[in-house]
PDB file of C-alpha atoms and ligand atoms in Angstrom:
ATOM      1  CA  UNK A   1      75.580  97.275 114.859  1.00  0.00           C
ATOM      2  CA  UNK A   2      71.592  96.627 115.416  1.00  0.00           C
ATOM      3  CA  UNK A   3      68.823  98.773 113.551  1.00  0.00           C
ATOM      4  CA  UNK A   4      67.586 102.429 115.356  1.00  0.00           C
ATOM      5  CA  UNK A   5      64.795 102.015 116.812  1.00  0.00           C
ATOM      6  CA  UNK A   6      62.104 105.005 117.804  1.00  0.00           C
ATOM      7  CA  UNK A   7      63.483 105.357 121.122  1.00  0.00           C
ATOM      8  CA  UNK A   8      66.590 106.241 119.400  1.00  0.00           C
ATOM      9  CA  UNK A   9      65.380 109.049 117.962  1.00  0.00           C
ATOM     10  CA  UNK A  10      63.744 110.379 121.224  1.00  0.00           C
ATOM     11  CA  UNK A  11      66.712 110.136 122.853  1.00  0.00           C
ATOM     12  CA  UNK A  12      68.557 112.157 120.036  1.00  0.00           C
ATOM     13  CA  UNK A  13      65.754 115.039 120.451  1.00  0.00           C
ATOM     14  CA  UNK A  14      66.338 115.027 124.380  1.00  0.00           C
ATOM     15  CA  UNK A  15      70.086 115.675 123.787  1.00  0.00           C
ATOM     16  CA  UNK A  16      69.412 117.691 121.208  1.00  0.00           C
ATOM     17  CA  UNK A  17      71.175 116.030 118.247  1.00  0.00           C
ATOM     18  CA  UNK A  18      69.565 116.597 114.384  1.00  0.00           C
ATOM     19  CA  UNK A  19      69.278 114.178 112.152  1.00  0.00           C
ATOM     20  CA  UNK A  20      68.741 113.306 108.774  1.00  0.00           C
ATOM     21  CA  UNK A  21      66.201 111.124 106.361  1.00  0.00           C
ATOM     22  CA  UNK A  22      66.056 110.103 103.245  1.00  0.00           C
ATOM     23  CA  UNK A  23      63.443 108.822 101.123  1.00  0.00           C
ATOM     24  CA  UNK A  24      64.907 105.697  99.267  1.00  0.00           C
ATOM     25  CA  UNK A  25      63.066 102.744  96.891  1.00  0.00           C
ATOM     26  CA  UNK A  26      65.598 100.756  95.775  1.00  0.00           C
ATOM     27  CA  UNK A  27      68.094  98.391  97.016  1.00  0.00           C
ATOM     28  CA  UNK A  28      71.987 100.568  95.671  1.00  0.00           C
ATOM     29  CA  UNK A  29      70.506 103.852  97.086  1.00  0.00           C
ATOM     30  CA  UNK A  30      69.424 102.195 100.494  1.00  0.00           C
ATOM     31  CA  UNK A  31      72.751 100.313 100.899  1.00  0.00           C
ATOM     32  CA  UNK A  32      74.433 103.567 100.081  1.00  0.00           C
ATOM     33  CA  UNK A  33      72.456 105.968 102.591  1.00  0.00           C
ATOM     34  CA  UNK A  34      73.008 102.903 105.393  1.00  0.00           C
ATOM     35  CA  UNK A  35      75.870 103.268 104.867  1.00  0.00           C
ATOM     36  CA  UNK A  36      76.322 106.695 104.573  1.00  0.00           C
ATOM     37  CA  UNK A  37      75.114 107.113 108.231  1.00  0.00           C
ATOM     38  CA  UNK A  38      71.533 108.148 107.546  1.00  0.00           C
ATOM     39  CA  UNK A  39      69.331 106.697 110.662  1.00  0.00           C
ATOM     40  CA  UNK A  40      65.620 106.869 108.965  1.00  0.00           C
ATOM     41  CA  UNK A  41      64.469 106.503 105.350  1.00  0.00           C
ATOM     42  CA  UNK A  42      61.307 106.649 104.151  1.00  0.00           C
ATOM     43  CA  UNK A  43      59.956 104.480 101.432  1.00  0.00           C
ATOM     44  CA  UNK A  44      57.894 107.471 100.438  1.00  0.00           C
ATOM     45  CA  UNK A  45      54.643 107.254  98.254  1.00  0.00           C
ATOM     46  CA  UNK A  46      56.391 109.904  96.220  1.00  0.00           C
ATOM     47  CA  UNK A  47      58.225 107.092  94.763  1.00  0.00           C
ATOM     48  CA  UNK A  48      54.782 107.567  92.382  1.00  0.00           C
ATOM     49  CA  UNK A  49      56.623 110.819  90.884  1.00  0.00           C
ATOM     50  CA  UNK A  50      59.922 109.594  91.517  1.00  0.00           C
ATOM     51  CA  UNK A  51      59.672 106.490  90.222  1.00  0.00           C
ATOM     52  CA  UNK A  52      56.229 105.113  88.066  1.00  0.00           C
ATOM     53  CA  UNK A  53      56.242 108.442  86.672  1.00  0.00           C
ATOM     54  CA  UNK A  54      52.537 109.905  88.079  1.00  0.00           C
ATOM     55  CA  UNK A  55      52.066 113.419  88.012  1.00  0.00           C
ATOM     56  CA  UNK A  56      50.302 113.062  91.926  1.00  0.00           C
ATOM     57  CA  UNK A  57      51.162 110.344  94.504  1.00  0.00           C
ATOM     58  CA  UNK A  58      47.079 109.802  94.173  1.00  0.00           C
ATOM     59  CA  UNK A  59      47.468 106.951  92.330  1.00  0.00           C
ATOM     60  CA  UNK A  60      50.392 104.847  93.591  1.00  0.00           C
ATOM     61  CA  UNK A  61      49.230 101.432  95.171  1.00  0.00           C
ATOM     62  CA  UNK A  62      50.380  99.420  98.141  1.00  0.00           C
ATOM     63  CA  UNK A  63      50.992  96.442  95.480  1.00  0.00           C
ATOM     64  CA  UNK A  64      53.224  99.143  93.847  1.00  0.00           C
ATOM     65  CA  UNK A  65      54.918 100.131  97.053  1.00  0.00           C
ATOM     66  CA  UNK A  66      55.654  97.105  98.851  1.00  0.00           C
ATOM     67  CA  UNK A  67      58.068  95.505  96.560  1.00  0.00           C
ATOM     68  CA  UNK A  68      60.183  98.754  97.081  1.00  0.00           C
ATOM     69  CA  UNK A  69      59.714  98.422 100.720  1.00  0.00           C
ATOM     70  CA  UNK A  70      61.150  94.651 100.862  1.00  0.00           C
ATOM     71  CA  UNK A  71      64.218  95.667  98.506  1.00  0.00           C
ATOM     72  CA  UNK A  72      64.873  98.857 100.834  1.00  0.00           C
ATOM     73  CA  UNK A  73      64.893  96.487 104.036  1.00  0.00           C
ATOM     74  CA  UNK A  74      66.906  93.973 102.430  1.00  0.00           C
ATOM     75  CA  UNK A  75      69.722  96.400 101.209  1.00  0.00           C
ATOM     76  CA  UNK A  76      69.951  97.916 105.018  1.00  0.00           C
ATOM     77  CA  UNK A  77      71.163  96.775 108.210  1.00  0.00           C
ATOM     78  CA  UNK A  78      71.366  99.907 110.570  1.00  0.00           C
ATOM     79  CA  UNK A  79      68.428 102.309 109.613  1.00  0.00           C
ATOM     80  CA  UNK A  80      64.783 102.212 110.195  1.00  0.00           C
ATOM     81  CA  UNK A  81      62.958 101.689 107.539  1.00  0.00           C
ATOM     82  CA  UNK A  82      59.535 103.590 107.318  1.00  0.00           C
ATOM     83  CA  UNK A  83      56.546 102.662 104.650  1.00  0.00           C
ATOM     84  CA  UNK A  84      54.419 105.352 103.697  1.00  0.00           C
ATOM     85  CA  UNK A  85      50.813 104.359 103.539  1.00  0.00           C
ATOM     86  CA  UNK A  86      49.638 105.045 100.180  1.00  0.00           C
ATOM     87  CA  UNK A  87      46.417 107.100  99.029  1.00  0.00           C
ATOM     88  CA  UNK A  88      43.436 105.351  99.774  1.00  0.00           C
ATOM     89  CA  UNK A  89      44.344 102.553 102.118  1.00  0.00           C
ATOM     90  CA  UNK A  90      43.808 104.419 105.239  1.00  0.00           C
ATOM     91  CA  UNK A  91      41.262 107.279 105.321  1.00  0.00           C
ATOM     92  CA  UNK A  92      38.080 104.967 105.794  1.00  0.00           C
ATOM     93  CA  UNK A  93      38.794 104.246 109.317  1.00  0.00           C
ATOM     94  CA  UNK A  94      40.750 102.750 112.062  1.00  0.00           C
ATOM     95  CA  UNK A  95      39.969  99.411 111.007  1.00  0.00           C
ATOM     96  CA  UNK A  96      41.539  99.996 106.950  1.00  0.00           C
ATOM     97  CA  UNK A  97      44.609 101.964 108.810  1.00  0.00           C
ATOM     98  CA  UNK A  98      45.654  99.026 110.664  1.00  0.00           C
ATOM     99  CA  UNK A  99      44.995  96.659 107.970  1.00  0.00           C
ATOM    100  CA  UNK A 100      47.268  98.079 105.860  1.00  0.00           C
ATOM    101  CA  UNK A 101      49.913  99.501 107.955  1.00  0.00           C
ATOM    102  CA  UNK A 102      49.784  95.154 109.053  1.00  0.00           C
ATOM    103  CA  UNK A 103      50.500  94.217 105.661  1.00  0.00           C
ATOM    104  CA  UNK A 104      53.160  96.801 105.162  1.00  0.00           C
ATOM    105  CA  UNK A 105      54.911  95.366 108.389  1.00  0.00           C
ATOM    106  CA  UNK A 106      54.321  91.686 107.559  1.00  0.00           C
ATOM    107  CA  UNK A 107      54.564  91.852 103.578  1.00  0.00           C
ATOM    108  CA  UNK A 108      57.159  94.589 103.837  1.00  0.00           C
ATOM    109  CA  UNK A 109      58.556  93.983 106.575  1.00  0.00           C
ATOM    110  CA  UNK A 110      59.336  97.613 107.082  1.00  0.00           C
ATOM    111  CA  UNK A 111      60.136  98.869 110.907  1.00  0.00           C
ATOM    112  CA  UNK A 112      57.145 101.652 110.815  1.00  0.00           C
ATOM    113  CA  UNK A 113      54.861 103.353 108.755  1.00  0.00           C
ATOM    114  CA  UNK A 114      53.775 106.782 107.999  1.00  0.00           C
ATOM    115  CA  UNK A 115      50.305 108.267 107.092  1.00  0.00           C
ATOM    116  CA  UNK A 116      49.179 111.713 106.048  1.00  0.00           C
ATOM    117  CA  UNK A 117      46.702 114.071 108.371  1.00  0.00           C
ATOM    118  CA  UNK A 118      46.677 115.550 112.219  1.00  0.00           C
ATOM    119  CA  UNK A 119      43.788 115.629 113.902  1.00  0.00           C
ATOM    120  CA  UNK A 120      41.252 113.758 111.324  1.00  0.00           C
ATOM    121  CA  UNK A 121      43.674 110.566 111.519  1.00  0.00           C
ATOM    122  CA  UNK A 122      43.997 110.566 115.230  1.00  0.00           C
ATOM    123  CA  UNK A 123      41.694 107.448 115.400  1.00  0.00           C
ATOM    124  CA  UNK A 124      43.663 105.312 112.912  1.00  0.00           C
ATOM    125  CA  UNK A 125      47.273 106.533 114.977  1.00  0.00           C
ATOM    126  CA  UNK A 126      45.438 105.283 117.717  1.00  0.00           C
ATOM    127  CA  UNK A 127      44.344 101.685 116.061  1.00  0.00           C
ATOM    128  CA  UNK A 128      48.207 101.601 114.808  1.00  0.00           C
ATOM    129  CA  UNK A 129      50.264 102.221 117.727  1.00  0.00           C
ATOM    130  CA  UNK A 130      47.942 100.259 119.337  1.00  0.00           C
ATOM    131  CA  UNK A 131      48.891  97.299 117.528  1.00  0.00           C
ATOM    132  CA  UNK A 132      52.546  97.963 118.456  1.00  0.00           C
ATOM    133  CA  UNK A 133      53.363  99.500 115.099  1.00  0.00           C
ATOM    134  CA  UNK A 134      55.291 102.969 115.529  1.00  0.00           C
ATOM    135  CA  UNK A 135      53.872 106.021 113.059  1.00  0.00           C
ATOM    136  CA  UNK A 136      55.442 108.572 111.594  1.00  0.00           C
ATOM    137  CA  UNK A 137      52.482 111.268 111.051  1.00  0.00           C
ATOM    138  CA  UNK A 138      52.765 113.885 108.279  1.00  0.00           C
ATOM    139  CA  UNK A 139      51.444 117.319 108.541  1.00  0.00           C
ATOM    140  CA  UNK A 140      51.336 120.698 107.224  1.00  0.00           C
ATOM    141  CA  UNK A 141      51.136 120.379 103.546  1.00  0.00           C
ATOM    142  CA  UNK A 142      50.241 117.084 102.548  1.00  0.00           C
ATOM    143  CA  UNK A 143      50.679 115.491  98.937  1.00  0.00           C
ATOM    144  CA  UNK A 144      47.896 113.311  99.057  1.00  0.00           C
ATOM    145  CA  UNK A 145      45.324 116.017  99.468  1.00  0.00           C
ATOM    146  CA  UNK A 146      46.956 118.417  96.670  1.00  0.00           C
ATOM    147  CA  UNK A 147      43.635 118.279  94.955  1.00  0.00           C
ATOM    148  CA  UNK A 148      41.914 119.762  97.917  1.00  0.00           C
ATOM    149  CA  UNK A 149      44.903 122.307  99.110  1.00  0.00           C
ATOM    150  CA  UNK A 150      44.685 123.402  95.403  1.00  0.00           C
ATOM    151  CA  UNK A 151      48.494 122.678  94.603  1.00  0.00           C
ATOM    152  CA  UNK A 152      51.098 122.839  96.712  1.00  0.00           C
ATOM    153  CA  UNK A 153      50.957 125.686  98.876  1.00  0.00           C
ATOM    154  CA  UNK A 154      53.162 126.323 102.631  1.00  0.00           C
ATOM    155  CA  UNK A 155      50.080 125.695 105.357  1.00  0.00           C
ATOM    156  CA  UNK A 156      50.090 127.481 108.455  1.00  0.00           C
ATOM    157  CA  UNK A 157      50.976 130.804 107.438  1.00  0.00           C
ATOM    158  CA  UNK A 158      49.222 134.004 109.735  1.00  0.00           C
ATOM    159  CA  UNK A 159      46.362 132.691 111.530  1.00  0.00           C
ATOM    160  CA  UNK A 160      46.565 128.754 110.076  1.00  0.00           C
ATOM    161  CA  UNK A 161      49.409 128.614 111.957  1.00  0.00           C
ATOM    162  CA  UNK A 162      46.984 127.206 114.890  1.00  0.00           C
ATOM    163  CA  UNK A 163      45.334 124.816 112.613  1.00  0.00           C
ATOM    164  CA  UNK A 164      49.036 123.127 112.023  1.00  0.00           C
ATOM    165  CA  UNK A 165      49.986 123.377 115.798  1.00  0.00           C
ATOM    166  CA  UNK A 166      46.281 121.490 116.772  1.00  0.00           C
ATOM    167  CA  UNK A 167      47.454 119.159 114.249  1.00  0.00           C
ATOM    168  CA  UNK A 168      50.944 118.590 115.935  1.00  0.00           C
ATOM    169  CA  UNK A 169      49.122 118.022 119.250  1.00  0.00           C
ATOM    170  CA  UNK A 170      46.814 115.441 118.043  1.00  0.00           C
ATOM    171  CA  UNK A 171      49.255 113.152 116.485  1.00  0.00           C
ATOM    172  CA  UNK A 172      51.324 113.494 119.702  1.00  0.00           C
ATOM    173  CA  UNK A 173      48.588 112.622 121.728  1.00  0.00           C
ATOM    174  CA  UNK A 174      47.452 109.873 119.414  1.00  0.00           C
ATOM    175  CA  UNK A 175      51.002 108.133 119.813  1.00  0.00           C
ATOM    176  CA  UNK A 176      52.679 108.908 116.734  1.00  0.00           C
ATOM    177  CA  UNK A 177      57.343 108.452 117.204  1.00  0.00           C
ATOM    178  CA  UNK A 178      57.839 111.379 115.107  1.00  0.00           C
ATOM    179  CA  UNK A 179      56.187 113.885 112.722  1.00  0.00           C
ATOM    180  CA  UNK A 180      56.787 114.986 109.526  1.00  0.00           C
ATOM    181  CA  UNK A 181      56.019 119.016 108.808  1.00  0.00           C
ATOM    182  CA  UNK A 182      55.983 120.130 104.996  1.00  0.00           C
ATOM    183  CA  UNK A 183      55.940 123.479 103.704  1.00  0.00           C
ATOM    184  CA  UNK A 184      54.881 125.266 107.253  1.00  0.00           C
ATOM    185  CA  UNK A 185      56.817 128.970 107.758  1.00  0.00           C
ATOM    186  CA  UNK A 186      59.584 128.543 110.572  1.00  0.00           C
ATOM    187  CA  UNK A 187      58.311 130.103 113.152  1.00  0.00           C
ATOM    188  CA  UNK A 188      55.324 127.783 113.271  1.00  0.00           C
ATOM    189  CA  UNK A 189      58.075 124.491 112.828  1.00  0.00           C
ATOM    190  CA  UNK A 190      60.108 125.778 115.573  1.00  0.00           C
ATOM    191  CA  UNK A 191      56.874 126.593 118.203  1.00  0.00           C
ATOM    192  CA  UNK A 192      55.939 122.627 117.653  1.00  0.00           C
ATOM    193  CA  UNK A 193      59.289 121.645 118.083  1.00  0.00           C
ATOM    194  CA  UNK A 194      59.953 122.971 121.473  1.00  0.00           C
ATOM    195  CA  UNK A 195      56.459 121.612 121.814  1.00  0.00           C
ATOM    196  CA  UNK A 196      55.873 117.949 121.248  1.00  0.00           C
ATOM    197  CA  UNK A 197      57.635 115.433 122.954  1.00  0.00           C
ATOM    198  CA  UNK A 198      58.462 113.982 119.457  1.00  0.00           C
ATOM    199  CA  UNK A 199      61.060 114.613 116.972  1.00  0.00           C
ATOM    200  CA  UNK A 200      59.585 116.671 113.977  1.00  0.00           C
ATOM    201  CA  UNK A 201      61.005 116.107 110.798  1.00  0.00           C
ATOM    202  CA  UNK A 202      60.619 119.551 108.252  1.00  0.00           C
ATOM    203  CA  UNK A 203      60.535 119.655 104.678  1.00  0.00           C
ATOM    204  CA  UNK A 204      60.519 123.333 103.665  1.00  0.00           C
ATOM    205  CA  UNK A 205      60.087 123.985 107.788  1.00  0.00           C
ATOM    206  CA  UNK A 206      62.932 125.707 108.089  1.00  0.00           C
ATOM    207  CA  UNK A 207      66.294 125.150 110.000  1.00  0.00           C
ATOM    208  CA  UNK A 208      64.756 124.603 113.572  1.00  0.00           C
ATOM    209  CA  UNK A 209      62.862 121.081 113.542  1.00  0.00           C
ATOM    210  CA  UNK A 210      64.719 118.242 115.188  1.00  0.00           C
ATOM    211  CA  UNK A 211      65.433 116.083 111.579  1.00  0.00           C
ATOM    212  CA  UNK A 212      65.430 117.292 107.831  1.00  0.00           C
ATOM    213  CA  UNK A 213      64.019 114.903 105.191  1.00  0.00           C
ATOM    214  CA  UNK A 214      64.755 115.457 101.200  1.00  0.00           C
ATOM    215  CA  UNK A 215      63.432 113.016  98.530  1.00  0.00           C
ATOM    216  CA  UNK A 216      66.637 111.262  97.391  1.00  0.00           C
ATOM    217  CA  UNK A 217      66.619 112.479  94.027  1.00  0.00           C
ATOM    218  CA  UNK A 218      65.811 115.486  94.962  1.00  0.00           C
ATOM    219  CA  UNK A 219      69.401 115.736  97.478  1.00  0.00           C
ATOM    220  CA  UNK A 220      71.719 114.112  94.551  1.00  0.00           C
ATOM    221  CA  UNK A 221      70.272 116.052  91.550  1.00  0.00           C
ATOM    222  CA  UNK A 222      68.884 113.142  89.547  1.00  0.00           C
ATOM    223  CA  UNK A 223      65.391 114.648  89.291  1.00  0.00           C
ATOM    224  CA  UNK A 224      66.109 117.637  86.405  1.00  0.00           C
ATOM    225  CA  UNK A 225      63.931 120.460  86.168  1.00  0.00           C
ATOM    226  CA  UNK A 226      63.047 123.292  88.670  1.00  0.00           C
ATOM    227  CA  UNK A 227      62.813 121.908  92.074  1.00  0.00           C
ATOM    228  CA  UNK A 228      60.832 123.500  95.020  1.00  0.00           C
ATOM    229  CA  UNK A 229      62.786 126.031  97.321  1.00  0.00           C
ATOM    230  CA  UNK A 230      63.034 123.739 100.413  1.00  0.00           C
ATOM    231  CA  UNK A 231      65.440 121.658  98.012  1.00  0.00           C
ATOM    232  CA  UNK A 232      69.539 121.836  97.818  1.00  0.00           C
ATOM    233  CA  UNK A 233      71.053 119.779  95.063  1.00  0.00           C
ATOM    234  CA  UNK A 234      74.810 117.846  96.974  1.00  0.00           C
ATOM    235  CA  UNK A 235      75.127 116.236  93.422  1.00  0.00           C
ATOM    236  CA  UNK A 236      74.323 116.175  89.567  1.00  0.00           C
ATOM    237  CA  UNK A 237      73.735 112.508  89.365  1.00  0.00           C
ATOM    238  CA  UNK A 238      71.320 113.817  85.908  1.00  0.00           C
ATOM    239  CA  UNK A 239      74.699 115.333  84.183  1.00  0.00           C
ATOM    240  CA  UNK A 240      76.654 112.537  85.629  1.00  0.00           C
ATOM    241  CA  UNK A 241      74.723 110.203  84.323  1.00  0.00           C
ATOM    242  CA  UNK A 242      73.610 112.102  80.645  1.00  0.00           C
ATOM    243  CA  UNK A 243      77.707 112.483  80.186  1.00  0.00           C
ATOM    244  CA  UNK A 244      78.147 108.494  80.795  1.00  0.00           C
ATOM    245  CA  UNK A 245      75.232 107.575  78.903  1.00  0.00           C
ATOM    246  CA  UNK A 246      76.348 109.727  75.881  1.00  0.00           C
ATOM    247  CA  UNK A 247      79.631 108.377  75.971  1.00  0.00           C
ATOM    248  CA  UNK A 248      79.121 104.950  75.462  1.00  0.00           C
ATOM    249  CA  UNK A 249      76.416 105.547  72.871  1.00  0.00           C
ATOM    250  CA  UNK A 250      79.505 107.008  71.053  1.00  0.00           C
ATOM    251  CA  UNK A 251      81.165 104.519  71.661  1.00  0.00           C
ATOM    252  CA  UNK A 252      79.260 101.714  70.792  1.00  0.00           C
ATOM    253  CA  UNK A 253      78.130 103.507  67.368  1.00  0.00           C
ATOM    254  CA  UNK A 254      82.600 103.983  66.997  1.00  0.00           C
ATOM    255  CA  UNK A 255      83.342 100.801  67.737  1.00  0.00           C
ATOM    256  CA  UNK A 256      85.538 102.028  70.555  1.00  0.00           C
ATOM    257  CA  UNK A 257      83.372  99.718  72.963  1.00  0.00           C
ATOM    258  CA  UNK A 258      84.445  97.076  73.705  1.00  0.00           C
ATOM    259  CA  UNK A 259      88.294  96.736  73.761  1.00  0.00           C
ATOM    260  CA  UNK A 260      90.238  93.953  73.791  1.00  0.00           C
ATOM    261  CA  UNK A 261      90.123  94.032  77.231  1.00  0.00           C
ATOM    262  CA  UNK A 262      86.368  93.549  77.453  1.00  0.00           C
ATOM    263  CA  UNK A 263      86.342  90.049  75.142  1.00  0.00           C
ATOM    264  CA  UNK A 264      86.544  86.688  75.915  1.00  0.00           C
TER     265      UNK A 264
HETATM  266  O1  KIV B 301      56.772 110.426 100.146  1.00  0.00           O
HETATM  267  C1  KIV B 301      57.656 111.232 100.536  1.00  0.00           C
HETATM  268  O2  KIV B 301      58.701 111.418  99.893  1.00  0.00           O
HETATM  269  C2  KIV B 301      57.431 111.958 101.778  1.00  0.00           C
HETATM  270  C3  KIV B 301      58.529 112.820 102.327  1.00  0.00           C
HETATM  271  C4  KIV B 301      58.820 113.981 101.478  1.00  0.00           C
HETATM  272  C5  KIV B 301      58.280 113.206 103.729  1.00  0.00           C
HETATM  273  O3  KIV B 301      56.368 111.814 102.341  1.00  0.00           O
HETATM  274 NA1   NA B 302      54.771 110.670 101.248  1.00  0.00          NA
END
């Protein structure tokens, strides 16, 4: 077997096969979801929430990020592996996108990288794929301007819908393998679909879009709490794990861990 590449997952839209992704930051989970068959998965900036515990993926670094990246690579030998640029370490300009999205393929050593914004980040695509490293573009709502959006709301609903479908257009245009749409009504999702050359990827973008990406913890029920619409739970890794942790505390404090079998 040999790692998907982008042209892959072009030639899966023109036939007309779905696929899925998975955000992963840690070396069991990536093995696991390589093996599992998933072709993509994203070492998403959200691993701020999902795993340094930030309430916003504002403040998650590239130092913070790139560790995950390496062990994600490491654990995988079939998917592509995709860094998410973090926050702050591409919106200046061309010359900052490809900077970083360097690093993140050198220190990382990560097969792609993603960035957040249509038309405004059209330049740095540009600068990227110019450099010969493929981009995943996000779109739609994006995380990393929730201060600005004012929480997270869908984008593109009644006349925005335009606004989301300019944005499609650019990042096509600009190069980008593959975009991601979050939290944009159906209808819109399924108009850029047809559209663009490139496979979309929805979150909360309904069942038409050519891939479907969930945040790992999200898909196996680890994260506890009330989780946004867009997500179903497969799993309830949370009670799975609360049940196991519980019983060995009980068992420890009765003496019923360890056995015999368990000493030297
Ligand atoms: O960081 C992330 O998890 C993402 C996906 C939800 C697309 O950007
Ligand atoms: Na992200």
């Amino acid at each position: 077997t040999r790692r998907v590449r982008t042209r892959d997952l072009l030639n899966a839209k023109a036939r007309g096969d779905r696929w899925p992704m998975l955000t992963s930051y840690d070396q069991y989970t990536a093995s696991i979801f390589d093996r599992s068959g998933v072709p993509v998965l994203l070492v998403g900036d959200s691993a701020a929430n999902n795993v340094f515990g930030y309430e916003t993926t504002v403040p998650v670094t590239a130092e913070e990020l790139l560790p995950l990246v390496r062990a994600v690579v490491r654990a995988t030998r079939t998917a592509l592996i995709v860094g998410d640029l973090p926050f702050g370490s591409y919106e200046e300009g061309p010359a900052q996108a490809l900077r970083t999205a360097v690093r993140f393929m050198k220190e990382g050593g990560c097969h792609a990288v993603k960035l957040e914004g249509g038309r405004r980040m059209a330049p740095q695509i540009e600068a990227i794929t110019g450099a010969g490293i493929p981009v995943m573009a996000h779109i739609g709502f994006t995380p990393q301007r929730e201060h600005a959006i004012g929480g997270y709301r869908v984008q593109g609903r009644e006349n925005e819908g335009a606004e989301v479908i300019a944005d499609a257009r650019a990042v096509a245009d600009a190069g980008a393998f593959a975009v991601v749409l979050e939290m944009v009504p159906g209808d819109v999702a399924q108009q850029i679909t047809k559209e663009l050359p490139i496979p979309t990827v929805g979150i909360g973008a309904g069942p038409d879009t050519d891939a479907q990406v969930l945040v790992w913890q999200d898909m196996a029920g680890l994260r506890t709490g009330k989780a946004p619409r867009f997500v179903k739970r497969y799993a309830d890794l949370a009670g799975a794990l609360t049940e196991a942790t519980r019983q060995f505390a009980q068992e420890v404090r009765s003496g019923e861990f360890p056995a015999a079998e368990h000493t030297f």
